[in-house]
Coordinates of C-alpha atoms and ligand atoms in Angstrom, one line a residue:
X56 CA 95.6 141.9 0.0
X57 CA 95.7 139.4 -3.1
X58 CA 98.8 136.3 -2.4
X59 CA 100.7 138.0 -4.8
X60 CA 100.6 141.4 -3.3
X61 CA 101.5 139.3 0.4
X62 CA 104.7 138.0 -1.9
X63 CA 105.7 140.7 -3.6
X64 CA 105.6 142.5 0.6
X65 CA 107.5 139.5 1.5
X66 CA 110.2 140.0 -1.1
X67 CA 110.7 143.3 -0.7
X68 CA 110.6 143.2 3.1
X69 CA 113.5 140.4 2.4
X70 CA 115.6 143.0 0.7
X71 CA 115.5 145.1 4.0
X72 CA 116.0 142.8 6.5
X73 CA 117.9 140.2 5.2
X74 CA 121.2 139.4 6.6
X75 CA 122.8 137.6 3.7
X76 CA 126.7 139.3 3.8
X77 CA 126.1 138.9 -0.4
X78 CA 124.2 141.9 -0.2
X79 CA 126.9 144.1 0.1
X80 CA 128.6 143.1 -3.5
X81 CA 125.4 142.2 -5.2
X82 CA 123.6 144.8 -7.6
X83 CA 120.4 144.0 -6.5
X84 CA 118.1 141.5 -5.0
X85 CA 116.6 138.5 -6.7
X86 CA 114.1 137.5 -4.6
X87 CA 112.2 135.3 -7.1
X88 CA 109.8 135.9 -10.0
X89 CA 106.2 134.6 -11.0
X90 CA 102.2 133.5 -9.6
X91 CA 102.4 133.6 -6.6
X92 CA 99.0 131.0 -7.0
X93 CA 101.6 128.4 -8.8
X94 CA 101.4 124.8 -8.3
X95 CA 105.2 124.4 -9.3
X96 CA 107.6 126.3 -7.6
X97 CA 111.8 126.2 -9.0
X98 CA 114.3 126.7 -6.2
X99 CA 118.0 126.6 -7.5
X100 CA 121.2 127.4 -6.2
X101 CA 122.5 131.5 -6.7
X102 CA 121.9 134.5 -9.2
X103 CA 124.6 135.1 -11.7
X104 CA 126.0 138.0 -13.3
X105 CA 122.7 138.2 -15.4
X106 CA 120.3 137.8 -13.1
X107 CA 122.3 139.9 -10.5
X108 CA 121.9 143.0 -13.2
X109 CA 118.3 142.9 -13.9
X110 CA 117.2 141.4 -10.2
X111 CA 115.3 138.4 -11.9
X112 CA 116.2 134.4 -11.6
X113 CA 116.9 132.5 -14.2
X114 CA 117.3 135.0 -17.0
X115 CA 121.2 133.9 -18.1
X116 CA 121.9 131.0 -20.3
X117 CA 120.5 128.5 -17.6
X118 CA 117.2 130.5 -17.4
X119 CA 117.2 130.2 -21.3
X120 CA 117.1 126.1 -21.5
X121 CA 114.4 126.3 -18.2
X122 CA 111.9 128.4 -20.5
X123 CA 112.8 125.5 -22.9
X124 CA 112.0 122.9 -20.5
X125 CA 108.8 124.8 -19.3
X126 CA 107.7 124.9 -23.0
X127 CA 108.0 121.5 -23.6
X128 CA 105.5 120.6 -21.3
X129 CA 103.3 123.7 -22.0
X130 CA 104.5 126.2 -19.3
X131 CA 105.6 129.7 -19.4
X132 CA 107.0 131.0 -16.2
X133 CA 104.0 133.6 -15.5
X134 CA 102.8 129.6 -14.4
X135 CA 104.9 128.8 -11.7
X136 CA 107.6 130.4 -9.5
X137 CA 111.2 130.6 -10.2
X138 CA 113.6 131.5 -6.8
X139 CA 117.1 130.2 -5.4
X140 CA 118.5 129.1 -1.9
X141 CA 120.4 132.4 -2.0
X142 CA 118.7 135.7 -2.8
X143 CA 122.1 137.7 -4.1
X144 CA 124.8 136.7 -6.7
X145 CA 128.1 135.5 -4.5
X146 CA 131.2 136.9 -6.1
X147 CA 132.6 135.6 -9.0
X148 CA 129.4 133.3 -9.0
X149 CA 131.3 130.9 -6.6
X150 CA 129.4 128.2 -4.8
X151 CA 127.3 129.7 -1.6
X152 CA 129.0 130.0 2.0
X153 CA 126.4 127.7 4.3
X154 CA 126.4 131.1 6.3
X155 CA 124.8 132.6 2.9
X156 CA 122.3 130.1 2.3
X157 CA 121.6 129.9 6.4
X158 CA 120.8 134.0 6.2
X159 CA 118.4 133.6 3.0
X160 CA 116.7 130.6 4.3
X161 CA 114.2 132.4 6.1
X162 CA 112.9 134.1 3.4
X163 CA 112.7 131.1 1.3
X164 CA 110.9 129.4 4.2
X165 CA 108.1 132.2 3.8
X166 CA 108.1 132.2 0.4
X167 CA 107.2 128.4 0.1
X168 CA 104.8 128.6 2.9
X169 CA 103.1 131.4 1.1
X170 CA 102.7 129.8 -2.1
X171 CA 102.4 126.7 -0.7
X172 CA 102.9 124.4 -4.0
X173 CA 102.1 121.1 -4.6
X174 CA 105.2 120.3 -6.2
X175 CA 108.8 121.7 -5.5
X176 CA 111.2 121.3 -8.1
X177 CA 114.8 120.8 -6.8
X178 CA 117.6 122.1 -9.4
X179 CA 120.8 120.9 -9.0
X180 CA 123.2 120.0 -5.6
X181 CA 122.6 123.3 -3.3
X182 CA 119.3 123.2 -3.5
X183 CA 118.9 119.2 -2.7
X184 CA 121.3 119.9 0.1
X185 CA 119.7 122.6 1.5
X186 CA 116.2 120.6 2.0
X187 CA 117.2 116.8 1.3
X188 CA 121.0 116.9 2.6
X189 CA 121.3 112.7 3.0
X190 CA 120.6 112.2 -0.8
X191 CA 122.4 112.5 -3.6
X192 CA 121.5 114.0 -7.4
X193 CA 123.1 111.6 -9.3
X194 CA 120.6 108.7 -7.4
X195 CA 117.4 111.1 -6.9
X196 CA 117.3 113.0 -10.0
X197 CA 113.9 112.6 -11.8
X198 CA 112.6 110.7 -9.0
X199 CA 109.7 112.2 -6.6
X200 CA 110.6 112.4 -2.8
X201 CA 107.9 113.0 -0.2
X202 CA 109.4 114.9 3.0
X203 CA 108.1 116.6 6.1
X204 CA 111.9 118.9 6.4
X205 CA 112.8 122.2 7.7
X206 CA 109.4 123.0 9.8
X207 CA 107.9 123.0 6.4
X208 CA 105.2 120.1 6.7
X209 CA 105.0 116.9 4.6
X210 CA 106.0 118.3 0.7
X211 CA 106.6 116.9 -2.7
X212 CA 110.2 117.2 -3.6
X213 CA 111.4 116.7 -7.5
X214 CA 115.4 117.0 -7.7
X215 CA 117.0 117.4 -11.1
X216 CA 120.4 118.6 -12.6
X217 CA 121.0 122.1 -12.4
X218 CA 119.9 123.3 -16.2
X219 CA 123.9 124.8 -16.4
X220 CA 125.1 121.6 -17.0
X221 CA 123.2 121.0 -19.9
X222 CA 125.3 123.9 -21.0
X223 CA 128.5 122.0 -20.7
X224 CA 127.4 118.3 -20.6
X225 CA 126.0 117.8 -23.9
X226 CA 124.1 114.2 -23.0
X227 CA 122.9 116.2 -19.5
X228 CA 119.9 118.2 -21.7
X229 CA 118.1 114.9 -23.0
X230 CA 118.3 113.5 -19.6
X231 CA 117.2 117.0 -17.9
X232 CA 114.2 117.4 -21.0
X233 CA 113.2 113.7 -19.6
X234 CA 112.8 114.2 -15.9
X235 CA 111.2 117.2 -17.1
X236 CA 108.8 115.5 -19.0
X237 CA 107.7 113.4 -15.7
X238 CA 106.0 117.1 -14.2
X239 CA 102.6 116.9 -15.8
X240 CA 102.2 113.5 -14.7
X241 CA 103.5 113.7 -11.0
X242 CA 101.4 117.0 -11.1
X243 CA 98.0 114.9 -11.7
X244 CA 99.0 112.3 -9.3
X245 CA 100.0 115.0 -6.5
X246 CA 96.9 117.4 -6.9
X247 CA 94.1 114.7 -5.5
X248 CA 96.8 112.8 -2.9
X249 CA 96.9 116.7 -1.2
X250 CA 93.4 117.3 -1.5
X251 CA 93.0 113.7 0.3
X252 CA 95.8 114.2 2.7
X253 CA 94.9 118.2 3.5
X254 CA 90.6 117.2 3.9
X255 CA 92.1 114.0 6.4
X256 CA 93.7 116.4 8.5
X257 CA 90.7 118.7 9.0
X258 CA 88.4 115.4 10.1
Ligands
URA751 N1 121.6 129.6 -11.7 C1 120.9 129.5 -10.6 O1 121.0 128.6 -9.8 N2 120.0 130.5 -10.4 C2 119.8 131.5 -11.2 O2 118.9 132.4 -10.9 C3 120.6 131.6 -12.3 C4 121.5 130.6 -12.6

């Protein structure tokens, strides 16, 4: 079986067993979309109305100004992987329960141990809480943090705004396009440091 035949089993086994109470008002499922061989992986914070109807992340007017952001440093996301903390749309799209994001988290956990990514890209508050809960956006935005959290081994953290409030913070996009613009650089510096670290290990 190819990794992403392993993740699209994972996902779909998710939808069966997962014990998120959101599933009972959500449409469907958005376990996550793209290469399941990515070396970037996107974690925000909930589907909304959009992607609740199609079953995709990202796909609203957020989703729109991330394909903006992935283009600007020459990414499309077929590249990398795009998921949330929580798998279904809460209600009203009003801010996860803890006891929603506790239910999905194993499913994430898989998801990022499957992929295995070099870099994992932090949008906005729930996800930084979720996996870096002592820090704050406003201080780490744009900024890399290395982490051994959650059973998940030591990993590269980026956090950045959540691309919604570029929608209603005008100044929030050039700052957001900026951090952005750090990626290709972190992801140079980050490939050989885990080759290193991962080859150190083995001796
Ligand atoms: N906002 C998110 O955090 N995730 C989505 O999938 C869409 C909007």
């Amino acid at each position: 079986m190819t990794k992403q035949e392993k993740l699209e089993k994972l996902n779909l086994e998710m939808n069966e067993s997962c014990l998120c109470e959101l599933k009972a008002t959500a449409k469907n499922p958005v376990p996550g979309f793209g290469n399941a061989n990515a070396e970037i992986m996107f974690i925000g914070e909930a589907p909304g109305k959009t992607e609740d109807e199609q079953g995709l992340p990202f796909v609203g007017a957020a989703g729109k100004f991330l394909d903006t952001m992935l283009a600007s440093v020459n990414l499309k996301r077929e590249d990398v992987y795009i998921t949330n903390v929580v798998k279904y749309r809460p209600p009203n799209n009003r801010d996860p329960f803890p006891e929603e994001v506790e239910a999905c988290f194993p499913w994430l956990r898989a998801q990022v141990e499957l992929i295995d990514p070099t870099l994992i890209v932090l949008l906005g508050r729930h996800a930084l809480m979720r996996f870096l809960p002592k820090l704050r956006i406003s201080e780490v935005h744009g900024k890399i943090v290395h982490a051994k959290v959650l059973g998940l081994g030591p990993r590269t953290y980026f956090p950045l705004y959540h691309p919604a409030v570029a929608l209603y913070q005008g100044n929030s996009r050039d700052l957001l396009l900026e951090d952005f613009s750090k990626i290709p650089e972190i992801l140079q510096k980050e490939k050989p440091a885990r080759e290193l670290r991962e080859n150190t290990e083995k001796m």
